[in-house]
Amino acid sequence: MDQTLQKALDQLDQASAAVRLAVQNLATTPGTEAAGDAAHALSGGAIDPFVFRFAIFVLAIFVGYYVVWSVTPALHTPLMAVTNAISSVIVVGALLAVGISASGIATGFGFVALMLVSVNIFGGFLVTQRMLAMYKKKDK
Amino acid sequence: MNANFASFLYLVSGILFILALRGLSHPTTSRQGNLYGMIGMGIAIATTLALAVPSAGGFGLIVLGLLIGGSVGAVTARRIAMTSMPQLVAAFHSLVGLAAVMVAAAAIYAPESFGIGTVADIHAQALIEMSLGVAIGAITFTGSVIAFLKLDGRMSGKPIMIGGRHFINIALGIALVVLIVLLVTTESKLVFWLIVAASLVLGVLLIIPIGGADMPVVVSMLNSYSGWAAAALGFTLGNLALIITGALVGSSGAILSYIMCKGMNRSFISVILGGFGGETAIAADDGIERTVKQGSADDAAYLMMNAQKVVIVPGYGMAVAQAQHALREMADKLKANGVDVKYAIHPVAGRMPGHMNVLLAEANVPYDEVFELEDINSEFAQADVAYVIGANDVTNPSARDDKSSPIYGMPILDVDKARTCLFVKRSLGSGYAGIDNTLFYKDGTMMLLGDAKKMTEEIVKAMDH
């Protein structure tokens, strides 16, 4: 068990190091796009920003793999509830659509998306909290 | 706000989400983890608002949307019964799926706001990522709606088999690929909506042939899908928080599906292709007259009060009968009498991963009395009584001993090794897999026929005598 945890932490470290590097690159160039663009310029335009995003994606899958295996089976239901809540971070797309979109139609879609994920954000975290509050140890 | 700084903040919220999952490795750290998750979400929202400052009207709409959605979510979270958790999770998945479709639609109508080009000139790569996101999102949406209807009992849990469904699914899959290529080359909005329509249909077709007992796999799988949809859109938006979260959720759901499949000794493919769970399988009728020993609540109370060690095995039937509180009372009485009480939980007991643990926690059962299959299975041999309440197939010795059984190879709880097995059951019918349980006819088994909750309450009463 401890070994798995250690592995998970190592993976975490590696992932954050990789990402930190990408962010450092980013800070040196006035790019407006995300991590990829800066690295794109530094590497002489040879590497597409997609590759950097993909690297982060793959590393995050590994982090997820080790972290989720270390979740105790007793908490698998809260795990589903909380993963559901965090996947509502898709709200960032909805906010862009509602906040700054030029087209009325897009604002409409964004607004619907925003309402849907708000249900999830509040519902997901609160129901997880409610469940977790019930897990108690034996009174000794 | 500077876009570089914003990217950094998105990264921070991604890391906080990782810590949220990390916290779940133990109940004591889990609440802290959930808090990290909330902070991460708050950072992601605040960053987006600071990066792309909305107009006054836009801001008003955002507050309105958050208020409406937020209050619906908060009220639901507060009111929902713990037994309905599988339905709730399925419903929440459907919302993420639909939101992904809506965000992609917004992006195709107003690509400038997402920095992916202009109308009629969206980057090809963004279009591919977007169409993947929208396809997976739409499948997640209808798939989760069907899962919700089945779990909520509004639709029969029996598998619905449509003739030639494999053919239809493959045709739809090919159509999706063709449509995605078309979308990239033409950027036609019609093609976009055709992708949505095809995926919606595919979502329905994928889930309706899957039976009730296989729902733990389905719920985990849809959890995974909602993650991949989020990740695909994360690529479109170039957003680190979304990419990281999508990868986390995607792999989390995939691992849970794997654990559930292993708990049933079935391959993922065979679950997805449907059938089995709920199908009217071969009722093992070999013509031999077998006798069943029936007992009363008084017998059960007497047996357990005089036992040294009792292991309780809850299953979906306990959830249906809402018997968890009565069960805890019974365990309290036993403990007060010096009996060693433990709970044994099979990985696929209930309708979603960890379903039984949550219900027991709700009834104030301490989590250190609850054990997983591999940790407790060796203890049944020393137990005086195994009290099986609402579980069936996960205790069927045929899975261990009978090579011809359809569930052969599935790991089971060895309740038949306990000196006496008390089996609470509504009637002598077979379980969800439709397989006769040979446990009923064993010498050491005493059947307690009746509603799980009523029977347990009667036993509690009988213990007072």
mmCIF file of N, CA and C in Angstrom, chain B residues 26-133:
data_model
loop_
_atom_site.group_PDB
_atom_site.id
_atom_site.type_symbol
_atom_site.label_atom_id
_atom_site.label_comp_id
_atom_site.label_asym_id
_atom_site.label_seq_id
_atom_site.Cartn_x
_atom_site.Cartn_y
_atom_site.Cartn_z
ATOM 1 N N HIS B 26 -8.083 7.824 2.576
ATOM 2 C CA HIS B 26 -8.495 7.464 3.929
ATOM 3 C C HIS B 26 -9.644 8.368 4.382
ATOM 4 N N PRO B 27 -10.615 7.806 5.131
ATOM 5 C CA PRO B 27 -11.738 8.645 5.562
ATOM 6 C C PRO B 27 -11.318 9.896 6.332
ATOM 7 N N THR B 28 -10.233 9.817 7.112
ATOM 8 C CA THR B 28 -9.873 10.984 7.926
ATOM 9 C C THR B 28 -9.358 12.145 7.072
ATOM 10 N N THR B 29 -8.740 11.851 5.924
ATOM 11 C CA THR B 29 -8.206 12.931 5.097
ATOM 12 C C THR B 29 -9.192 13.342 4.001
ATOM 13 N N SER B 30 -10.303 12.598 3.905
ATOM 14 C CA SER B 30 -11.176 12.793 2.758
ATOM 15 C C SER B 30 -11.888 14.143 2.778
ATOM 16 N N ARG B 31 -12.269 14.600 3.980
ATOM 17 C CA ARG B 31 -13.005 15.873 4.045
ATOM 18 C C ARG B 31 -12.128 17.043 3.621
ATOM 19 N N GLN B 32 -10.859 16.957 4.052
ATOM 20 C CA GLN B 32 -9.893 17.962 3.632
ATOM 21 C C GLN B 32 -9.771 17.953 2.103
ATOM 22 N N GLY B 33 -9.727 16.735 1.533
ATOM 23 C CA GLY B 33 -9.609 16.583 0.087
ATOM 24 C C GLY B 33 -10.753 17.258 -0.632
ATOM 25 N N ASN B 34 -11.959 17.046 -0.122
ATOM 26 C CA ASN B 34 -13.134 17.654 -0.750
ATOM 27 C C ASN B 34 -13.030 19.175 -0.729
ATOM 28 N N LEU B 35 -12.471 19.691 0.369
ATOM 29 C CA LEU B 35 -12.280 21.142 0.481
ATOM 30 C C LEU B 35 -11.310 21.639 -0.596
ATOM 31 N N TYR B 36 -10.218 20.880 -0.809
ATOM 32 C CA TYR B 36 -9.279 21.233 -1.877
ATOM 33 C C TYR B 36 -10.004 21.305 -3.215
ATOM 34 N N GLY B 37 -10.887 20.329 -3.437
ATOM 35 C CA GLY B 37 -11.636 20.301 -4.691
ATOM 36 C C GLY B 37 -12.448 21.573 -4.868
ATOM 37 N N MET B 38 -13.128 21.992 -3.792
ATOM 38 C CA MET B 38 -13.954 23.202 -3.874
ATOM 39 C C MET B 38 -13.086 24.434 -4.153
ATOM 40 N N ILE B 39 -11.932 24.504 -3.463
ATOM 41 C CA ILE B 39 -11.049 25.649 -3.691
ATOM 42 C C ILE B 39 -10.582 25.657 -5.143
ATOM 43 N N GLY B 40 -10.212 24.473 -5.649
ATOM 44 C CA GLY B 40 -9.762 24.369 -7.034
ATOM 45 C C GLY B 40 -10.819 24.880 -7.994
ATOM 46 N N MET B 41 -12.064 24.503 -7.731
ATOM 47 C CA MET B 41 -13.146 24.946 -8.605
ATOM 48 C C MET B 41 -13.302 26.458 -8.524
ATOM 49 N N GLY B 42 -13.223 26.989 -7.296
ATOM 50 C CA GLY B 42 -13.337 28.436 -7.109
ATOM 51 C C GLY B 42 -12.244 29.174 -7.876
ATOM 52 N N ILE B 43 -11.008 28.664 -7.801
ATOM 53 C CA ILE B 43 -9.896 29.310 -8.515
ATOM 54 C C ILE B 43 -10.151 29.292 -10.018
ATOM 55 N N ALA B 44 -10.608 28.135 -10.532
ATOM 56 C CA ALA B 44 -10.841 28.020 -11.978
ATOM 57 C C ALA B 44 -11.883 29.043 -12.434
ATOM 58 N N ILE B 45 -12.961 29.176 -11.665
ATOM 59 C CA ILE B 45 -14.023 30.110 -12.056
ATOM 60 C C ILE B 45 -13.528 31.556 -11.974
ATOM 61 N N ALA B 46 -12.886 31.900 -10.849
ATOM 62 C CA ALA B 46 -12.407 33.275 -10.663
ATOM 63 C C ALA B 46 -11.394 33.646 -11.749
ATOM 64 N N THR B 47 -10.500 32.705 -12.067
ATOM 65 C CA THR B 47 -9.487 32.976 -13.086
ATOM 66 C C THR B 47 -10.136 33.276 -14.436
ATOM 67 N N THR B 48 -11.123 32.444 -14.785
ATOM 68 C CA THR B 48 -11.779 32.648 -16.077
ATOM 69 C C THR B 48 -12.446 34.016 -16.133
ATOM 70 N N LEU B 49 -13.104 34.386 -15.038
ATOM 71 C CA LEU B 49 -13.796 35.681 -15.019
ATOM 72 C C LEU B 49 -12.797 36.836 -15.090
ATOM 73 N N ALA B 50 -11.634 36.664 -14.456
ATOM 74 C CA ALA B 50 -10.634 37.740 -14.461
ATOM 75 C C ALA B 50 -9.921 37.816 -15.799
ATOM 76 N N LEU B 51 -9.784 36.661 -16.453
ATOM 77 C CA LEU B 51 -9.060 36.610 -17.725
ATOM 78 C C LEU B 51 -9.901 37.211 -18.845
ATOM 79 N N ALA B 52 -11.145 36.786 -18.912
ATOM 80 C CA ALA B 52 -12.031 37.281 -19.954
ATOM 81 C C ALA B 52 -13.158 38.031 -19.263
ATOM 82 N N VAL B 53 -12.870 39.279 -18.897
ATOM 83 C CA VAL B 53 -13.836 40.042 -18.104
ATOM 84 C C VAL B 53 -15.145 40.188 -18.871
ATOM 85 N N PRO B 54 -16.237 39.668 -18.306
ATOM 86 C CA PRO B 54 -17.507 39.705 -19.034
ATOM 87 C C PRO B 54 -18.103 41.105 -19.023
ATOM 88 N N SER B 55 -18.954 41.358 -20.007
ATOM 89 C CA SER B 55 -19.694 42.615 -20.036
ATOM 90 C C SER B 55 -20.672 42.616 -18.858
ATOM 91 N N ALA B 56 -21.249 43.793 -18.568
ATOM 92 C CA ALA B 56 -22.169 43.880 -17.429
ATOM 93 C C ALA B 56 -23.319 42.902 -17.600
ATOM 94 N N GLY B 57 -23.880 42.877 -18.821
ATOM 95 C CA GLY B 57 -24.993 41.965 -19.082
ATOM 96 C C GLY B 57 -24.556 40.523 -18.941
ATOM 97 N N GLY B 58 -23.371 40.227 -19.486
ATOM 98 C CA GLY B 58 -22.840 38.874 -19.402
ATOM 99 C C GLY B 58 -22.636 38.463 -17.964
ATOM 100 N N PHE B 59 -22.150 39.395 -17.150
ATOM 101 C CA PHE B 59 -21.912 39.100 -15.751
ATOM 102 C C PHE B 59 -23.219 38.774 -15.043
ATOM 103 N N GLY B 60 -24.249 39.579 -15.386
ATOM 104 C CA GLY B 60 -25.572 39.325 -14.805
ATOM 105 C C GLY B 60 -26.047 37.915 -15.128
ATOM 106 N N LEU B 61 -25.884 37.521 -16.401
ATOM 107 C CA LEU B 61 -26.310 36.190 -16.832
ATOM 108 C C LEU B 61 -25.546 35.106 -16.070
ATOM 109 N N ILE B 62 -24.244 35.357 -15.890
ATOM 110 C CA ILE B 62 -23.425 34.359 -15.202
ATOM 111 C C ILE B 62 -23.920 34.156 -13.775
ATOM 112 N N VAL B 63 -24.157 35.281 -13.086
ATOM 113 C CA VAL B 63 -24.638 35.187 -11.709
ATOM 114 C C VAL B 63 -25.984 34.463 -11.681
ATOM 115 N N LEU B 64 -26.844 34.803 -12.642
ATOM 116 C CA LEU B 64 -28.165 34.165 -12.702
ATOM 117 C C LEU B 64 -28.023 32.655 -12.897
ATOM 118 N N GLY B 65 -27.184 32.271 -13.878
ATOM 119 C CA GLY B 65 -26.988 30.847 -14.159
ATOM 120 C C GLY B 65 -26.451 30.102 -12.952
ATOM 121 N N LEU B 66 -25.455 30.703 -12.293
ATOM 122 C CA LEU B 66 -24.872 30.064 -11.115
ATOM 123 C C LEU B 66 -25.906 29.929 -10.006
ATOM 124 N N LEU B 67 -26.727 30.957 -9.855
ATOM 125 C CA LEU B 67 -27.736 30.939 -8.790
ATOM 126 C C LEU B 67 -28.767 29.844 -9.035
ATOM 127 N N ILE B 68 -29.315 29.823 -10.261
ATOM 128 C CA ILE B 68 -30.341 28.820 -10.565
ATOM 129 C C ILE B 68 -29.759 27.412 -10.403
ATOM 130 N N GLY B 69 -28.674 27.155 -11.147
ATOM 131 C CA GLY B 69 -28.075 25.826 -11.097
ATOM 132 C C GLY B 69 -27.602 25.477 -9.697
ATOM 133 N N GLY B 70 -26.944 26.443 -9.064
ATOM 134 C CA GLY B 70 -26.393 26.201 -7.740
ATOM 135 C C GLY B 70 -27.454 25.851 -6.722
ATOM 136 N N SER B 71 -28.589 26.563 -6.761
ATOM 137 C CA SER B 71 -29.604 26.250 -5.743
ATOM 138 C C SER B 71 -30.253 24.896 -6.024
ATOM 139 N N VAL B 72 -30.488 24.592 -7.303
ATOM 140 C CA VAL B 72 -31.033 23.260 -7.614
ATOM 141 C C VAL B 72 -30.075 22.188 -7.083
ATOM 142 N N GLY B 73 -28.776 22.385 -7.369
ATOM 143 C CA GLY B 73 -27.781 21.403 -6.937
ATOM 144 C C GLY B 73 -27.716 21.277 -5.431
ATOM 145 N N ALA B 74 -27.699 22.422 -4.748
ATOM 146 C CA ALA B 74 -27.554 22.400 -3.295
ATOM 147 C C ALA B 74 -28.749 21.712 -2.642
ATOM 148 N N VAL B 75 -29.956 22.054 -3.140
ATOM 149 C CA VAL B 75 -31.158 21.449 -2.548
ATOM 150 C C VAL B 75 -31.163 19.943 -2.793
ATOM 151 N N THR B 76 -30.824 19.545 -4.026
ATOM 152 C CA THR B 76 -30.782 18.116 -4.341
ATOM 153 C C THR B 76 -29.801 17.395 -3.426
ATOM 154 N N ALA B 77 -28.606 17.982 -3.274
ATOM 155 C CA ALA B 77 -27.568 17.336 -2.475
ATOM 156 C C ALA B 77 -28.026 17.152 -1.033
ATOM 157 N N ARG B 78 -28.803 18.117 -0.549
ATOM 158 C CA ARG B 78 -29.239 18.061 0.839
ATOM 159 C C ARG B 78 -30.357 17.039 1.037
ATOM 160 N N ARG B 79 -31.263 16.968 0.040
ATOM 161 C CA ARG B 79 -32.474 16.169 0.234
ATOM 162 C C ARG B 79 -32.335 14.712 -0.166
ATOM 163 N N ILE B 80 -31.405 14.416 -1.070
ATOM 164 C CA ILE B 80 -31.363 13.080 -1.675
ATOM 165 C C ILE B 80 -31.124 11.998 -0.614
ATOM 166 N N ALA B 81 -31.874 10.899 -0.726
ATOM 167 C CA ALA B 81 -31.657 9.782 0.198
ATOM 168 C C ALA B 81 -30.400 9.045 -0.213
ATOM 169 N N MET B 82 -29.673 8.552 0.776
ATOM 170 C CA MET B 82 -28.411 7.871 0.478
ATOM 171 C C MET B 82 -28.632 6.644 -0.414
ATOM 172 N N THR B 83 -29.802 6.021 -0.276
ATOM 173 C CA THR B 83 -30.078 4.840 -1.108
ATOM 174 C C THR B 83 -30.214 5.230 -2.578
ATOM 175 N N SER B 84 -30.505 6.502 -2.856
ATOM 176 C CA SER B 84 -30.676 6.934 -4.239
ATOM 177 C C SER B 84 -29.384 7.451 -4.854
ATOM 178 N N MET B 85 -28.277 7.239 -4.174
ATOM 179 C CA MET B 85 -27.012 7.788 -4.657
ATOM 180 C C MET B 85 -26.648 7.338 -6.084
ATOM 181 N N PRO B 86 -26.866 6.052 -6.431
ATOM 182 C CA PRO B 86 -26.515 5.664 -7.813
ATOM 183 C C PRO B 86 -27.283 6.473 -8.855
ATOM 184 N N GLN B 87 -28.589 6.684 -8.638
ATOM 185 C CA GLN B 87 -29.384 7.481 -9.578
ATOM 186 C C GLN B 87 -28.820 8.893 -9.675
ATOM 187 N N LEU B 88 -28.516 9.459 -8.497
ATOM 188 C CA LEU B 88 -28.053 10.845 -8.474
ATOM 189 C C LEU B 88 -26.756 10.985 -9.263
ATOM 190 N N VAL B 89 -25.839 10.056 -9.046
ATOM 191 C CA VAL B 89 -24.561 10.135 -9.754
ATOM 192 C C VAL B 89 -24.788 10.005 -11.260
ATOM 193 N N ALA B 90 -25.673 9.084 -11.654
ATOM 194 C CA ALA B 90 -25.962 8.935 -13.085
ATOM 195 C C ALA B 90 -26.539 10.233 -13.639
ATOM 196 N N ALA B 91 -27.448 10.852 -12.886
ATOM 197 C CA ALA B 91 -28.058 12.102 -13.346
ATOM 198 C C ALA B 91 -27.001 13.195 -13.488
ATOM 199 N N PHE B 92 -26.096 13.263 -12.522
ATOM 200 C CA PHE B 92 -25.037 14.269 -12.584
ATOM 201 C C PHE B 92 -24.131 14.046 -13.796
ATOM 202 N N HIS B 93 -23.850 12.767 -14.094
ATOM 203 C CA HIS B 93 -23.031 12.497 -15.280
ATOM 204 C C HIS B 93 -23.709 13.018 -16.533
ATOM 205 N N SER B 94 -25.029 12.831 -16.594
ATOM 206 C CA SER B 94 -25.734 13.268 -17.797
ATOM 207 C C SER B 94 -25.600 14.782 -17.950
ATOM 208 N N LEU B 95 -25.592 15.507 -16.830
ATOM 209 C CA LEU B 95 -25.461 16.966 -16.909
ATOM 210 C C LEU B 95 -24.105 17.362 -17.477
ATOM 211 N N VAL B 96 -23.045 16.682 -17.025
ATOM 212 C CA VAL B 96 -21.714 17.005 -17.561
ATOM 213 C C VAL B 96 -21.695 16.744 -19.065
ATOM 214 N N GLY B 97 -22.284 15.605 -19.469
ATOM 215 C CA GLY B 97 -22.304 15.261 -20.890
ATOM 216 C C GLY B 97 -23.006 16.329 -21.710
ATOM 217 N N LEU B 98 -24.192 16.741 -21.243
ATOM 218 C CA LEU B 98 -24.964 17.736 -21.989
ATOM 219 C C LEU B 98 -24.230 19.081 -21.996
ATOM 220 N N ALA B 99 -23.619 19.420 -20.858
ATOM 221 C CA ALA B 99 -22.885 20.685 -20.803
ATOM 222 C C ALA B 99 -21.741 20.683 -21.814
ATOM 223 N N ALA B 100 -21.076 19.525 -21.962
ATOM 224 C CA ALA B 100 -19.981 19.442 -22.938
ATOM 225 C C ALA B 100 -20.508 19.715 -24.338
ATOM 226 N N VAL B 101 -21.683 19.146 -24.663
ATOM 227 C CA VAL B 101 -22.282 19.383 -25.979
ATOM 228 C C VAL B 101 -22.568 20.874 -26.157
ATOM 229 N N MET B 102 -23.134 21.493 -25.113
ATOM 230 C CA MET B 102 -23.512 22.903 -25.190
ATOM 231 C C MET B 102 -22.284 23.806 -25.357
ATOM 232 N N VAL B 103 -21.219 23.493 -24.617
ATOM 233 C CA VAL B 103 -20.007 24.312 -24.725
ATOM 234 C C VAL B 103 -19.424 24.198 -26.133
ATOM 235 N N ALA B 104 -19.420 22.971 -26.672
ATOM 236 C CA ALA B 104 -18.895 22.794 -28.027
ATOM 237 C C ALA B 104 -19.761 23.548 -29.030
ATOM 238 N N ALA B 105 -21.072 23.533 -28.815
ATOM 239 C CA ALA B 105 -21.970 24.262 -29.716
ATOM 240 C C ALA B 105 -21.668 25.756 -29.659
ATOM 241 N N ALA B 106 -21.480 26.255 -28.444
ATOM 242 C CA ALA B 106 -21.143 27.675 -28.299
ATOM 243 C C ALA B 106 -19.852 27.979 -29.030
ATOM 244 N N ALA B 107 -18.887 27.054 -28.940
ATOM 245 C CA ALA B 107 -17.582 27.283 -29.562
ATOM 246 C C ALA B 107 -17.700 27.312 -31.082
ATOM 247 N N ILE B 108 -18.602 26.538 -31.631
ATOM 248 C CA ILE B 108 -18.688 26.507 -33.091
ATOM 249 C C ILE B 108 -19.458 27.724 -33.609
ATOM 250 N N TYR B 109 -20.336 28.289 -32.772
ATOM 251 C CA TYR B 109 -21.076 29.479 -33.205
ATOM 252 C C TYR B 109 -20.292 30.760 -32.922
ATOM 253 N N ALA B 110 -19.418 30.723 -31.929
ATOM 254 C CA ALA B 110 -18.644 31.935 -31.609
ATOM 255 C C ALA B 110 -17.210 31.572 -31.303
ATOM 256 N N PRO B 111 -16.472 31.077 -32.314
ATOM 257 C CA PRO B 111 -15.108 30.587 -32.058
ATOM 258 C C PRO B 111 -14.162 31.672 -31.538
ATOM 259 N N GLU B 112 -14.445 32.948 -31.864
ATOM 260 C CA GLU B 112 -13.529 34.023 -31.430
ATOM 261 C C GLU B 112 -13.403 34.045 -29.914
ATOM 262 N N SER B 113 -14.534 33.855 -29.213
ATOM 263 C CA SER B 113 -14.472 33.981 -27.755
ATOM 264 C C SER B 113 -13.616 32.874 -27.146
ATOM 265 N N PHE B 114 -13.360 31.814 -27.906
ATOM 266 C CA PHE B 114 -12.551 30.733 -27.365
ATOM 267 C C PHE B 114 -11.132 30.742 -27.930
ATOM 268 N N GLY B 115 -10.854 31.710 -28.789
ATOM 269 C CA GLY B 115 -9.509 31.803 -29.360
ATOM 270 C C GLY B 115 -9.149 30.637 -30.260
ATOM 271 N N ILE B 116 -10.123 30.120 -30.996
ATOM 272 C CA ILE B 116 -9.819 28.985 -31.871
ATOM 273 C C ILE B 116 -10.076 29.340 -33.326
ATOM 274 N N GLY B 117 -9.986 30.638 -33.672
ATOM 275 C CA GLY B 117 -10.219 31.039 -35.055
ATOM 276 C C GLY B 117 -11.470 31.881 -35.164
ATOM 277 N N THR B 118 -11.963 32.044 -36.394
ATOM 278 C CA THR B 118 -13.175 32.819 -36.593
ATOM 279 C C THR B 118 -14.201 31.940 -37.283
ATOM 280 N N VAL B 119 -15.454 32.390 -37.323
ATOM 281 C CA VAL B 119 -16.507 31.616 -37.960
ATOM 282 C C VAL B 119 -16.079 31.284 -39.391
ATOM 283 N N ALA B 120 -16.317 30.055 -39.790
ATOM 284 C CA ALA B 120 -15.961 29.548 -41.113
ATOM 285 C C ALA B 120 -14.448 29.404 -41.281
ATOM 286 N N ASP B 121 -13.684 29.717 -40.215
ATOM 287 C CA ASP B 121 -12.243 29.505 -40.301
ATOM 288 C C ASP B 121 -11.716 29.056 -38.942
ATOM 289 N N ILE B 122 -12.302 27.970 -38.453
ATOM 290 C CA ILE B 122 -11.856 27.421 -37.178
ATOM 291 C C ILE B 122 -10.695 26.476 -37.457
ATOM 292 N N HIS B 123 -9.662 26.511 -36.597
ATOM 293 C CA HIS B 123 -8.511 25.618 -36.792
ATOM 294 C C HIS B 123 -8.973 24.173 -36.888
ATOM 295 N N ALA B 124 -8.412 23.449 -37.851
ATOM 296 C CA ALA B 124 -8.816 22.062 -38.079
ATOM 297 C C ALA B 124 -8.625 21.229 -36.815
ATOM 298 N N GLN B 125 -7.503 21.478 -36.146
ATOM 299 C CA GLN B 125 -7.221 20.681 -34.953
ATOM 300 C C GLN B 125 -8.280 20.896 -33.884
ATOM 301 N N ALA B 126 -8.687 22.170 -33.709
ATOM 302 C CA ALA B 126 -9.720 22.489 -32.732
ATOM 303 C C ALA B 126 -11.019 21.777 -33.091
ATOM 304 N N LEU B 127 -11.291 21.705 -34.390
ATOM 305 C CA LEU B 127 -12.528 21.043 -34.819
ATOM 306 C C LEU B 127 -12.510 19.559 -34.484
ATOM 307 N N ILE B 128 -11.360 18.922 -34.675
ATOM 308 C CA ILE B 128 -11.271 17.491 -34.351
ATOM 309 C C ILE B 128 -11.500 17.285 -32.855
ATOM 310 N N GLU B 129 -10.785 18.077 -32.046
ATOM 311 C CA GLU B 129 -10.912 17.930 -30.595
ATOM 312 C C GLU B 129 -12.347 18.189 -30.153
ATOM 313 N N MET B 130 -12.925 19.232 -30.761
ATOM 314 C CA MET B 130 -14.279 19.611 -30.396
ATOM 315 C C MET B 130 -15.265 18.515 -30.756
ATOM 316 N N SER B 131 -15.094 17.930 -31.962
ATOM 317 C CA SER B 131 -16.066 16.914 -32.358
ATOM 318 C C SER B 131 -15.936 15.660 -31.493
ATOM 319 N N LEU B 132 -14.702 15.341 -31.074
ATOM 320 C CA LEU B 132 -14.554 14.217 -30.146
ATOM 321 C C LEU B 132 -15.271 14.527 -28.837
ATOM 322 N N GLY B 133 -15.042 15.745 -28.337
ATOM 323 C CA GLY B 133 -15.673 16.152 -27.087
ATOM 324 C C GLY B 133 -17.183 16.092 -27.170
#
